Short mmCIF file of C-alpha atoms in Angstrom, two decimals:
data_model
loop_
_atom_site.label_atom_id
_atom_site.label_comp_id
_atom_site.label_asym_id
_atom_site.label_seq_id
_atom_site.Cartn_x
_atom_site.Cartn_y
_atom_site.Cartn_z
CA MET A 316 67.34 -145.57 -23.49
CA LYS A 317 66.50 -144.74 -27.35
CA ASN A 318 63.14 -147.05 -27.22
CA LYS A 319 62.12 -145.02 -24.15
CA ILE A 320 61.76 -141.86 -26.35
CA ALA A 321 58.56 -142.16 -27.99
CA THR A 322 56.24 -140.47 -30.64
CA LEU A 323 52.91 -139.85 -30.12
CA GLU A 324 51.70 -142.51 -32.38
CA ASN A 325 53.78 -144.71 -30.44
CA LEU A 326 51.65 -143.80 -27.35
CA LYS A 327 48.33 -144.29 -29.41
CA ILE A 328 49.58 -148.29 -29.69
CA LEU A 329 50.75 -148.18 -26.08
CA ARG A 330 47.44 -147.46 -24.88
CA LYS A 331 45.84 -149.84 -27.01
CA LYS A 332 47.75 -152.94 -26.13
CA ASN A 333 48.02 -152.07 -22.22
CA LEU A 334 44.12 -151.51 -21.54
CA ASN A 335 44.30 -153.43 -18.70
CA LYS A 336 47.69 -151.77 -16.87
CA LYS A 337 47.46 -148.42 -15.13
CA ILE A 338 49.05 -145.22 -17.20
CA VAL A 339 50.28 -142.57 -15.64
CA LEU A 340 50.95 -139.27 -17.19
CA ALA A 341 53.29 -136.34 -15.67
CA HIS A 342 53.93 -133.64 -18.00
CA GLY A 343 56.50 -130.29 -17.78
CA THR A 344 59.05 -128.74 -19.45
CA PHE A 345 61.23 -130.27 -16.87
CA ASP A 346 64.30 -127.71 -17.89
CA PHE A 347 67.46 -127.61 -15.39
CA PHE A 348 65.86 -131.07 -13.66
CA HIS A 349 66.43 -130.57 -9.86
CA TYR A 350 65.29 -132.83 -6.56
CA GLY A 351 62.05 -131.51 -6.68
CA HIS A 352 61.56 -133.03 -10.19
CA LEU A 353 63.17 -136.30 -9.39
CA GLU A 354 60.78 -136.63 -6.18
CA HIS A 355 57.76 -135.96 -8.47
CA LEU A 356 58.34 -138.32 -11.11
CA GLU A 357 59.25 -141.40 -8.47
CA LYS A 358 56.25 -140.89 -7.00
CA SER A 359 54.10 -140.63 -9.92
CA LYS A 360 55.46 -143.73 -11.30
CA ASP A 361 54.06 -145.51 -7.73
CA LEU A 362 50.46 -144.31 -8.53
CA GLY A 363 50.80 -146.81 -11.89
CA ASP A 364 51.99 -149.58 -13.82
CA LEU A 365 53.47 -147.30 -16.43
CA LEU A 366 54.79 -143.65 -15.96
CA VAL A 367 54.95 -141.49 -19.27
CA VAL A 368 56.70 -138.06 -18.95
CA SER A 369 55.90 -135.34 -21.97
CA ILE A 370 57.90 -132.37 -22.21
CA THR A 371 57.19 -129.09 -24.27
CA ALA A 372 58.88 -128.77 -27.08
CA ASP A 373 61.63 -125.85 -27.03
CA LYS A 374 59.74 -123.38 -29.10
CA TYR A 375 56.59 -123.66 -26.89
CA ILE A 376 58.25 -122.84 -23.54
CA LYS A 377 57.36 -119.35 -22.57
CA LYS A 378 59.85 -118.46 -19.71
CA GLY A 379 61.30 -115.87 -21.30
CA VAL A 380 64.71 -114.92 -22.53
CA GLY A 381 67.39 -117.59 -22.76
CA ARG A 382 65.18 -120.36 -22.74
CA PRO A 383 65.11 -123.10 -22.11
CA ILE A 384 68.48 -123.92 -21.19
CA TYR A 385 68.69 -127.23 -22.24
CA LYS A 386 67.13 -128.34 -25.48
CA GLN A 387 64.71 -130.93 -26.09
CA ASP A 388 66.97 -133.48 -27.42
CA GLN A 389 68.50 -132.80 -24.17
CA ARG A 390 65.76 -132.97 -21.87
CA LEU A 391 64.55 -136.44 -23.37
CA LYS A 392 67.71 -138.04 -23.18
CA PHE A 393 68.08 -137.00 -19.58
CA ILE A 394 64.89 -137.73 -18.56
CA SER A 395 64.57 -141.53 -20.46
CA SER A 396 67.92 -142.16 -18.63
CA LEU A 397 65.77 -142.81 -15.53
CA ASP A 398 65.31 -146.23 -14.32
CA PHE A 399 61.29 -145.73 -13.63
CA VAL A 400 60.58 -143.50 -16.26
CA ASP A 401 58.96 -146.20 -19.14
CA TYR A 402 58.44 -143.16 -22.38
CA VAL A 403 58.97 -139.84 -22.71
CA VAL A 404 57.71 -137.88 -25.32
CA ALA A 405 58.37 -133.76 -27.05
CA ILE A 406 54.98 -132.03 -27.19
CA ASN A 407 54.34 -128.87 -29.63
CA SER A 408 52.17 -127.38 -27.43
CA THR A 409 52.19 -125.09 -24.60
CA SER A 410 49.51 -127.37 -22.69
CA GLY A 411 48.84 -131.21 -22.04
CA ILE A 412 45.93 -131.61 -23.91
CA GLU A 413 47.29 -132.75 -26.75
CA ILE A 414 48.94 -135.79 -24.91
CA ILE A 415 46.12 -136.38 -22.82
CA ASN A 416 43.95 -136.55 -25.72
CA CYS A 417 46.64 -138.46 -27.23
CA LEU A 418 46.97 -141.55 -24.61
CA LYS A 419 44.00 -141.07 -22.50
CA PRO A 420 46.28 -141.74 -18.84
CA ASP A 421 44.44 -143.41 -16.07
CA ILE A 422 46.08 -140.59 -14.03
CA TYR A 423 47.55 -137.37 -14.64
CA SER A 424 49.75 -136.31 -12.09
CA LYS A 425 50.85 -132.63 -10.92
CA GLY A 426 53.12 -131.39 -8.14
CA HIS A 427 51.02 -130.43 -4.83
CA GLU A 428 51.47 -126.67 -5.82
CA TYR A 429 49.28 -126.78 -8.59
CA LYS A 430 46.50 -128.24 -6.03
CA ASN A 431 45.97 -124.68 -5.11
CA LYS A 432 43.85 -123.53 -8.24
CA ASN A 433 45.14 -119.73 -7.63
CA ASN A 434 48.55 -120.64 -8.83
CA ASP A 435 47.36 -121.98 -12.28
CA PHE A 436 47.83 -118.35 -14.01
CA THR A 437 47.07 -119.53 -18.02
CA ARG A 438 44.26 -121.94 -16.70
CA LYS A 439 45.86 -124.54 -18.75
CA ILE A 440 45.83 -126.95 -15.70
CA LEU A 441 42.35 -126.12 -15.69
CA ALA A 442 41.73 -127.29 -19.02
CA GLU A 443 44.04 -130.42 -18.44
CA GLU A 444 41.88 -131.72 -15.93
CA LYS A 445 38.70 -130.94 -18.13
CA GLU A 446 40.29 -133.11 -20.99
CA VAL A 447 41.23 -136.44 -18.68
CA LYS A 448 38.13 -136.23 -16.67
CA LYS A 449 36.45 -136.35 -20.07
CA ASN A 450 38.96 -139.26 -20.91
CA LYS A 451 37.53 -141.38 -18.40
CA GLY A 452 40.98 -140.50 -16.03
CA LYS A 453 41.56 -138.07 -12.80
CA ILE A 454 44.23 -135.74 -11.94
CA SER A 455 46.61 -136.61 -8.83
CA TYR A 456 48.79 -134.02 -6.94
CA THR A 457 52.16 -135.88 -5.56
CA ASN A 458 53.66 -134.06 -2.78
CA GLU A 459 57.72 -133.76 -2.92
CA MET A 460 60.06 -130.76 -2.18
CA VAL A 461 58.89 -127.35 -4.20
CA LEU A 462 61.96 -125.77 -6.09
CA SER A 463 61.95 -123.55 -8.86
CA SER A 464 63.71 -124.17 -12.04
CA SER A 465 63.40 -120.44 -12.82
CA ASN A 466 64.35 -119.49 -9.70
CA LEU A 467 67.88 -121.34 -9.68
CA ILE A 468 68.42 -120.52 -13.13
CA ASN A 469 67.42 -116.64 -12.87
CA ARG A 470 70.12 -117.06 -9.79
CA MET A 471 72.91 -118.05 -11.82
CA LYS A 472 72.06 -116.58 -15.21
CA PHE A 473 72.35 -112.91 -13.48
CA THR A 474 75.73 -113.75 -11.44
CA GLU A 475 77.24 -115.12 -14.58
CA LYS A 476 76.47 -112.65 -17.05
CA GLY A 477 76.76 -109.53 -14.72
CA LEU A 478 72.96 -108.68 -14.43
CA ASP A 479 71.61 -107.66 -11.40
CA GLU A 480 71.04 -110.03 -9.13
CA GLU A 481 70.53 -107.98 -6.08
CA PHE A 482 67.39 -106.10 -7.77
CA ARG A 483 65.67 -109.50 -8.84
CA GLU A 484 65.93 -110.14 -5.51
CA SER A 485 64.76 -107.24 -3.78
CA PHE A 486 62.04 -106.39 -6.38
CA LYS A 487 60.19 -110.04 -5.88
CA LYS A 488 60.05 -109.60 -2.60
CA SER A 489 58.07 -106.73 -2.66
CA ASN A 490 56.37 -107.41 -5.69
CA ASP A 491 54.13 -110.58 -6.46
CA PHE A 492 53.32 -112.46 -9.61
CA SER A 493 49.97 -112.28 -9.32
CA TYR A 494 49.52 -108.59 -8.99
CA PHE A 495 50.69 -108.24 -12.27
CA PHE A 496 49.13 -110.89 -14.21
CA LYS A 497 45.45 -109.16 -12.78
CA LYS A 498 46.97 -105.92 -14.14
CA PHE A 499 47.40 -107.43 -17.51
CA ASN A 500 43.96 -108.60 -17.98
CA GLU A 501 42.77 -105.48 -16.71
CA ILE A 502 43.78 -103.77 -20.11
CA GLN A 503 43.11 -106.33 -22.25
CA ASN A 504 39.19 -104.64 -23.02
CA LYS A 505 40.52 -101.18 -23.13
CA ASN A 506 40.06 -99.04 -26.39
CA ILE A 507 43.76 -97.54 -28.09
CA LEU A 508 44.46 -95.73 -30.30
CA VAL A 509 47.81 -95.92 -31.77
CA ILE A 510 49.00 -93.35 -34.38
CA GLY A 511 52.42 -92.71 -35.84
CA ASP A 512 54.73 -92.54 -38.48
CA SER A 513 55.13 -96.01 -40.81
CA ILE A 514 58.71 -97.48 -41.76
CA ILE A 515 59.44 -100.78 -43.73
CA ASP A 516 62.59 -102.33 -42.23
CA GLU A 517 64.56 -104.21 -44.88
CA TYR A 518 67.35 -106.17 -44.26
CA VAL A 519 69.49 -107.66 -46.97
CA PHE A 520 72.16 -110.31 -46.23
CA THR A 521 74.97 -110.27 -47.99
CA THR A 522 78.35 -112.03 -48.56
CA ALA A 523 81.76 -110.41 -48.41
CA LEU A 524 83.22 -110.41 -51.70
CA ALA A 525 87.23 -109.49 -52.58
CA LYS A 526 87.52 -105.20 -52.41
CA SER A 527 87.04 -103.37 -55.49
CA PRO A 528 90.57 -103.12 -57.34
CA LYS A 529 89.37 -99.29 -58.17
CA GLU A 530 87.28 -97.92 -54.83
CA GLU A 531 87.37 -97.63 -51.73
CA ILE A 532 84.49 -99.50 -51.01
CA ILE A 533 82.68 -102.14 -49.52
CA SER A 534 81.95 -105.12 -52.13
CA VAL A 535 78.98 -107.66 -51.57
CA LYS A 536 76.95 -110.11 -52.76
CA GLU A 537 73.26 -109.67 -51.83
CA GLU A 538 71.97 -113.57 -50.23
CA LYS A 539 68.60 -112.60 -49.71
CA LYS A 540 66.29 -109.55 -48.67
CA ASN A 541 63.61 -109.77 -45.53
CA VAL A 542 61.66 -107.17 -45.25
CA TYR A 543 59.33 -106.14 -42.29
CA PHE A 544 56.88 -103.66 -41.22
CA GLY A 545 58.27 -101.72 -38.22
CA GLY A 546 57.53 -98.21 -36.70
CA ILE A 547 54.16 -97.85 -36.12
CA PHE A 548 52.97 -100.89 -37.61
CA ALA A 549 55.40 -102.83 -35.13
CA THR A 550 53.81 -100.73 -31.95
CA ALA A 551 50.55 -101.35 -32.76
CA ASN A 552 51.26 -105.24 -33.32
CA ASN A 553 53.07 -105.39 -30.18
CA ILE A 554 49.74 -103.78 -27.92
CA SER A 555 47.61 -105.50 -29.66
CA ASN A 556 48.65 -108.74 -28.06
CA PHE A 557 47.55 -107.41 -25.03
CA VAL A 558 44.54 -105.25 -25.95
CA ASN A 559 41.63 -106.57 -27.63
CA ASN A 560 40.76 -103.40 -29.05
CA VAL A 561 43.16 -101.53 -31.13
CA THR A 562 42.81 -98.86 -33.89
CA LEU A 563 45.96 -97.85 -36.07
CA LEU A 564 46.47 -94.57 -37.66
CA THR A 565 48.94 -93.79 -40.05
CA LEU A 566 50.19 -92.82 -43.33
CA ILE A 567 51.55 -94.86 -46.36
CA GLY A 568 52.62 -94.10 -49.70
CA ASN A 569 51.45 -95.38 -52.90
CA GLU A 570 53.29 -98.50 -53.56
CA LYS A 571 51.12 -100.75 -55.46
CA GLY A 572 49.28 -103.13 -53.62
CA LEU A 573 51.14 -102.16 -50.21
CA GLU A 574 48.26 -101.97 -48.31
CA LYS A 575 47.12 -105.46 -48.72
CA LYS A 576 50.52 -106.69 -47.56
CA ILE A 577 50.86 -104.79 -44.87
CA LYS A 578 46.82 -105.53 -44.00
CA LYS A 579 47.97 -109.44 -43.75
CA ARG A 580 50.94 -108.73 -41.23
CA LEU A 581 48.92 -106.83 -38.74
CA ASN A 582 47.01 -108.89 -36.17
CA LYS A 583 43.83 -109.45 -36.85
CA ASN A 584 42.44 -108.20 -33.95
CA LEU A 585 43.45 -104.44 -35.07
CA ASN A 586 40.98 -101.69 -36.79
CA TYR A 587 43.31 -99.46 -39.32
CA TYR A 588 42.45 -96.10 -40.97
CA PHE A 589 45.22 -95.56 -43.52
CA CYS A 590 45.54 -92.35 -45.46
CA THR A 591 47.13 -92.92 -48.63
CA ASN A 592 49.63 -89.97 -49.96
CA GLU A 593 49.37 -90.06 -53.64
CA ASN A 594 52.52 -88.27 -54.29
CA THR A 595 55.33 -90.35 -52.01
CA LYS A 596 56.48 -93.73 -50.81
CA THR A 597 56.31 -94.77 -47.73
CA THR A 598 59.23 -94.72 -45.59
CA THR A 599 61.89 -97.82 -46.57
CA LYS A 600 65.10 -97.91 -44.39
CA THR A 601 67.50 -100.84 -45.96
CA ARG A 602 70.22 -102.02 -43.70
CA TYR A 603 72.66 -104.37 -45.48
CA LEU A 604 73.96 -107.15 -43.53
CA ASP A 605 77.03 -109.75 -43.49
CA ASN A 606 77.04 -113.07 -43.27
CA SER A 607 77.23 -112.93 -39.04
CA ASN A 608 73.78 -110.15 -39.33
CA LYS A 609 76.91 -107.65 -38.08
CA LYS A 610 74.92 -104.51 -39.65
CA LEU A 611 77.31 -103.16 -42.06
CA PHE A 612 75.39 -99.44 -44.03
CA GLN A 613 71.81 -98.12 -44.31
CA THR A 614 70.09 -96.51 -47.09
CA ASN A 615 66.82 -95.01 -46.77
CA LYS A 616 64.09 -93.83 -48.89
CA LEU A 617 62.37 -90.63 -47.20
CA ASN A 618 60.26 -87.58 -47.73
CA PHE A 619 60.99 -84.67 -45.64
CA SER A 620 58.22 -82.75 -45.42
CA LEU A 621 55.02 -82.55 -43.33
CA ILE A 622 52.11 -84.48 -44.35
CA ASP A 623 49.93 -82.24 -47.23
CA LEU A 624 46.93 -80.28 -46.03
CA LYS A 625 44.34 -82.56 -47.61
CA THR A 626 45.36 -85.90 -45.74
CA GLU A 627 45.79 -83.97 -42.55
CA LYS A 628 42.10 -82.39 -42.85
CA LYS A 629 41.33 -86.52 -42.73
CA ILE A 630 43.40 -87.10 -39.54
CA LEU A 631 42.14 -84.10 -38.10
CA LYS A 632 38.52 -85.01 -38.98
CA PHE A 633 39.25 -88.80 -37.66
CA LEU A 634 40.05 -87.46 -34.16
CA LYS A 635 37.84 -85.01 -33.75
CA LYS A 636 35.33 -87.47 -34.58
CA ASN A 637 36.82 -90.52 -32.32
CA ILE A 638 39.62 -89.26 -29.90
CA LYS A 639 36.86 -89.42 -27.19
CA ASN A 640 35.97 -93.10 -27.22
CA PHE A 641 39.78 -93.92 -26.42
CA ASP A 642 40.96 -94.58 -23.32
CA LEU A 643 44.83 -94.57 -24.32
CA VAL A 644 46.75 -92.32 -26.95
CA VAL A 645 50.10 -93.97 -27.61
CA ALA A 646 51.98 -91.64 -30.47
CA ASN A 647 55.19 -93.26 -31.71
CA ASP A 648 56.82 -89.87 -33.37
CA PHE A 649 59.43 -91.30 -35.83
CA GLY A 650 59.88 -87.74 -36.67
CA HIS A 651 58.58 -88.51 -40.69
CA GLY A 652 56.01 -85.80 -41.19
CA LEU A 653 52.57 -87.38 -39.96
CA LEU A 654 52.67 -85.65 -36.69
CA THR A 655 51.98 -81.72 -37.51
CA PRO A 656 51.13 -79.12 -35.20
CA LYS A 657 47.86 -79.17 -35.73
CA ILE A 658 47.61 -82.86 -34.91
CA ILE A 659 49.57 -82.67 -31.76
CA LYS A 660 47.36 -80.12 -30.65
CA VAL A 661 44.47 -82.35 -30.81
CA LEU A 662 46.49 -84.95 -29.40
CA GLU A 663 47.12 -83.54 -26.28
CA SER A 664 43.55 -81.46 -25.64
CA GLN A 665 41.04 -83.94 -26.21
CA SER A 666 42.92 -87.38 -25.43
CA LYS A 667 42.27 -89.19 -22.00
CA LYS A 668 45.77 -90.16 -21.83
CA LEU A 669 48.40 -89.77 -24.51
CA CYS A 670 51.50 -91.56 -24.16
CA ILE A 671 54.27 -90.18 -26.42
CA ASN A 672 57.87 -91.44 -27.65
CA VAL A 673 59.61 -88.88 -29.50
CA GLN A 674 62.69 -90.23 -31.48
CA THR A 675 66.12 -88.77 -32.83
CA ASN A 676 67.56 -90.92 -35.85
CA SER A 677 69.78 -90.22 -38.84
CA ALA A 678 66.80 -89.01 -40.55
CA ASN A 679 65.85 -86.46 -38.07
CA PHE A 680 68.42 -85.61 -36.32
CA GLY A 681 68.43 -81.61 -34.99
CA PHE A 682 64.42 -81.46 -36.18
CA ASN A 683 62.16 -83.77 -34.30
CA PHE A 684 62.30 -83.15 -30.30
CA PHE A 685 60.08 -83.74 -27.60
CA ASP A 686 59.46 -80.16 -26.38
CA LYS A 687 57.29 -79.56 -29.55
CA TYR A 688 54.56 -81.32 -27.44
CA LYS A 689 53.11 -79.35 -24.08
CA LYS A 690 51.36 -82.06 -22.45
CA CYS A 691 51.28 -85.66 -21.72
CA TYR A 692 50.55 -88.12 -19.30
CA TYR A 693 53.79 -90.57 -20.02
CA LEU A 694 57.14 -89.89 -22.12
CA SER A 695 59.63 -92.41 -22.76
CA LEU A 696 62.61 -91.00 -24.39
CA ASP A 697 66.56 -92.30 -24.38
CA GLU A 698 68.77 -90.14 -22.75
CA PRO A 699 70.60 -88.92 -25.97
CA GLU A 700 67.33 -87.63 -27.18
CA VAL A 701 66.53 -86.25 -23.85
CA ARG A 702 70.09 -84.20 -24.58
CA TYR A 703 70.25 -82.87 -28.16
CA ALA A 704 66.44 -81.81 -27.50
CA LEU A 705 67.47 -79.77 -24.31
CA LYS A 706 70.71 -78.70 -25.44
CA ASP A 707 72.97 -79.87 -22.75
CA ARG A 708 75.40 -82.64 -22.86
CA ASP A 709 76.82 -82.10 -19.32
CA ASN A 710 74.16 -81.58 -16.83
CA ASN A 711 72.30 -84.50 -14.22
CA ILE A 712 69.60 -86.22 -16.07
CA LYS A 713 67.23 -85.48 -12.59
CA ILE A 714 68.37 -81.46 -13.67
CA LEU A 715 67.27 -82.23 -17.31
CA VAL A 716 63.96 -84.15 -16.31
CA LYS A 717 62.41 -81.31 -14.15
CA LYS A 718 63.47 -79.37 -17.56
CA MET A 719 60.83 -82.11 -19.01
CA LEU A 720 57.88 -82.33 -16.58
CA LYS A 721 57.39 -78.35 -16.57
CA LYS A 722 57.66 -78.62 -20.49
CA THR A 723 55.32 -81.48 -20.76
CA LYS A 724 53.72 -81.50 -17.85
CA ALA A 725 54.10 -85.33 -17.90
CA GLN A 726 53.31 -87.08 -15.08
CA ILE A 727 55.58 -90.25 -15.74
CA ILE A 728 58.77 -90.32 -17.96
CA ALA A 729 60.87 -92.80 -18.79
CA VAL A 730 64.89 -92.48 -20.01
CA THR A 731 66.04 -95.55 -21.11
CA TYR A 732 70.00 -96.18 -21.60
CA GLY A 733 70.11 -99.49 -23.55
CA ALA A 734 72.29 -101.67 -21.75
CA ASN A 735 72.61 -99.93 -18.74
CA GLY A 736 68.63 -99.85 -17.46
CA THR A 737 65.85 -97.51 -17.26
CA LYS A 738 65.38 -94.61 -15.15
CA MET A 739 62.01 -94.14 -14.16
CA PHE A 740 60.58 -90.49 -12.96
CA SER A 741 57.53 -89.25 -11.36
CA ASN A 742 56.28 -87.59 -7.86
CA ASN A 743 59.88 -86.46 -7.09
CA LYS A 744 61.17 -89.51 -7.13
CA ILE A 745 63.41 -91.21 -9.39
CA VAL A 746 64.00 -95.22 -10.09
CA SER A 747 66.50 -97.25 -11.66
CA LEU A 748 66.12 -100.38 -13.38
CA PRO A 749 68.67 -102.91 -14.97
CA ALA A 750 68.53 -103.79 -18.13
CA PHE A 751 67.43 -107.75 -17.84
CA SER A 752 69.45 -109.88 -21.03
CA LYS A 753 72.99 -108.84 -22.27
CA ASN A 754 72.87 -111.32 -25.19
CA VAL A 755 71.90 -109.30 -27.87
CA VAL A 756 71.05 -110.15 -31.35
CA ASP A 757 69.48 -106.96 -32.98
CA THR A 758 68.67 -104.03 -31.06
CA LEU A 759 66.10 -102.36 -33.52
CA GLY A 760 62.61 -101.83 -32.05
CA ALA A 761 63.78 -102.44 -28.48
CA GLY A 762 63.33 -99.17 -27.70
CA ASP A 763 59.88 -98.81 -29.15
CA ALA A 764 58.86 -102.23 -27.38
CA PHE A 765 59.54 -100.86 -24.12
CA PHE A 766 57.65 -97.90 -24.94
CA ALA A 767 54.55 -100.19 -26.36
CA ILE A 768 53.85 -102.53 -23.36
CA SER A 769 54.61 -100.15 -20.80
CA SER A 770 52.30 -97.01 -22.01
CA ILE A 771 49.69 -100.02 -22.01
CA TYR A 772 50.75 -101.25 -18.60
CA SER A 773 50.41 -97.41 -17.12
CA MET A 774 46.55 -97.35 -18.03
CA CYS A 775 46.29 -99.83 -15.11
CA ASP A 776 49.27 -99.21 -12.63
CA ASN A 777 50.52 -95.11 -12.10
CA ASN A 778 53.44 -96.99 -10.04
CA SER A 779 56.43 -95.72 -12.35
CA LYS A 780 58.84 -98.72 -10.60
CA ASN A 781 56.26 -101.43 -11.95
CA ILE A 782 55.57 -99.66 -15.38
CA GLY A 783 59.42 -99.53 -16.16
CA PHE A 784 60.00 -103.13 -14.91
CA VAL A 785 57.19 -104.41 -17.47
CA GLY A 786 59.22 -102.41 -19.80
CA ASN A 787 62.41 -103.36 -19.35
CA LEU A 788 61.46 -106.99 -19.99
CA ALA A 789 59.41 -106.34 -23.57
CA GLY A 790 62.93 -104.35 -24.43
CA ALA A 791 64.98 -107.71 -23.16
CA MET A 792 62.49 -109.94 -25.16
CA LYS A 793 63.05 -107.99 -28.12
CA ILE A 794 66.96 -107.88 -28.70
CA GLN A 795 66.56 -111.54 -28.95
CA PHE A 796 65.66 -111.85 -32.55
CA LEU A 797 66.54 -110.28 -35.74
CA GLY A 798 64.38 -107.33 -36.95
CA HIS A 799 60.76 -107.56 -36.56
CA GLU A 800 60.68 -111.24 -37.13
CA ARG A 801 59.01 -111.60 -33.91
CA ASN A 802 56.28 -109.46 -31.57
CA ILE A 803 56.07 -109.35 -28.31
CA GLU A 804 53.28 -112.17 -27.93
CA ARG A 805 51.38 -111.64 -24.02
CA ASP A 806 51.76 -115.06 -23.04
CA ASP A 807 55.40 -115.21 -23.86
CA LEU A 808 55.83 -111.96 -21.75
CA ILE A 809 53.78 -113.19 -18.96
CA GLY A 810 55.55 -116.38 -18.99
CA TYR A 811 59.02 -114.52 -19.19
CA MET A 812 57.85 -111.90 -15.57
CA LYS A 813 56.15 -115.11 -14.00
CA SER A 814 59.96 -117.06 -14.07
CA PHE A 815 61.92 -113.23 -13.53
CA LEU A 816 59.31 -113.37 -10.50
CA ALA A 817 60.21 -116.91 -9.15
#
């Protein structure tokens, strides 16, 4: 069985040694192997003399949270145990093009559901077919029972983890993946301005030491430090993974070489306009974690005042000159002084569409509420941020949202509840959506990811349920990794959505 598990180099040699034999290639994820897979591979073997099966390596699988269910070594072992399979190999790519060019198969075998080109949303199979023909092979479609691994996995996963399978089944009956895919394509060439406070997030990983004999304090040994560019930088990176034309406007501190470091971490398609405050440092939030990645405490380097008049004039000049060119303005207000009353007034009066997230955090508690904004299209807050701003602990959220709608003239409001999902409000309708994952690695930036992706989606679809759905997918993805070590990638979210709606 071990001899069946090959490398690309092995397969190059195999091709040279078997020029007179018909080699068939079947490529896929093959996560959660089912009867449809078995039939497909059996029929693929009937097409030629040798059957090679290639599987997508773990880190290239774009099917959303918790995938793959089975790691690549397990998938390799299982498929190699099938007596009619001659060789199996893992491919470090999201498509089969690399293995096609290496093996040069006579026949490339796909399931018959892919015969309909409309099912090839990523256009990868179309590209693979071109490579097959270029290498003098042909593509063949087998006819077998069509089952969906993603659907089977979703049904089990939602049941096991206490997630709302009833919502998923109901939502997918009335919503088609192709609709969402088309909408995301529509926003790709929009022009977006992202404005807000810059934040450096530091994660210091530690090992606990013995208790201090003289004081009641925690004693730890620093092991390593990861530095992430969070705040508006994370929002801009997430958005620019979906939209080609994104401009970032923010203020940074006077740290030497900081601008160069930031630019290295920003997506290449991002345009940026940085103002520098020569008198202060960039807001930096340092979290200390134990060896299980549990957060122990946080320190902050902050400037509590609004930006200086000179910087404000620069930003106002930029906005007055350029804001009309943007289809959407996304304002992430972390309450660290960038968004002054004058800047807010320009955003409200001159934006074609304005999406706002106003955060309450430990550094601005009691001083940064949504009611400083008088007009927007879309407003996203968590429940405590709503209640703090309206000074109302007890009333039903419906009553509070009516006040919010009146104060901000927003057409759509999202209120997030973390593990308890999201409520969306528009046109006097309330829609509740559950959280899509309860496996939490780190909650940092989950609300920002929800806001960023739901904001850009709101450009092409005013259905609040759909906006909340897209945002919840992004939030569920964000909590799967630590800090800002990864952004929300378009292919990842599209793949997650496709498997969710399978």
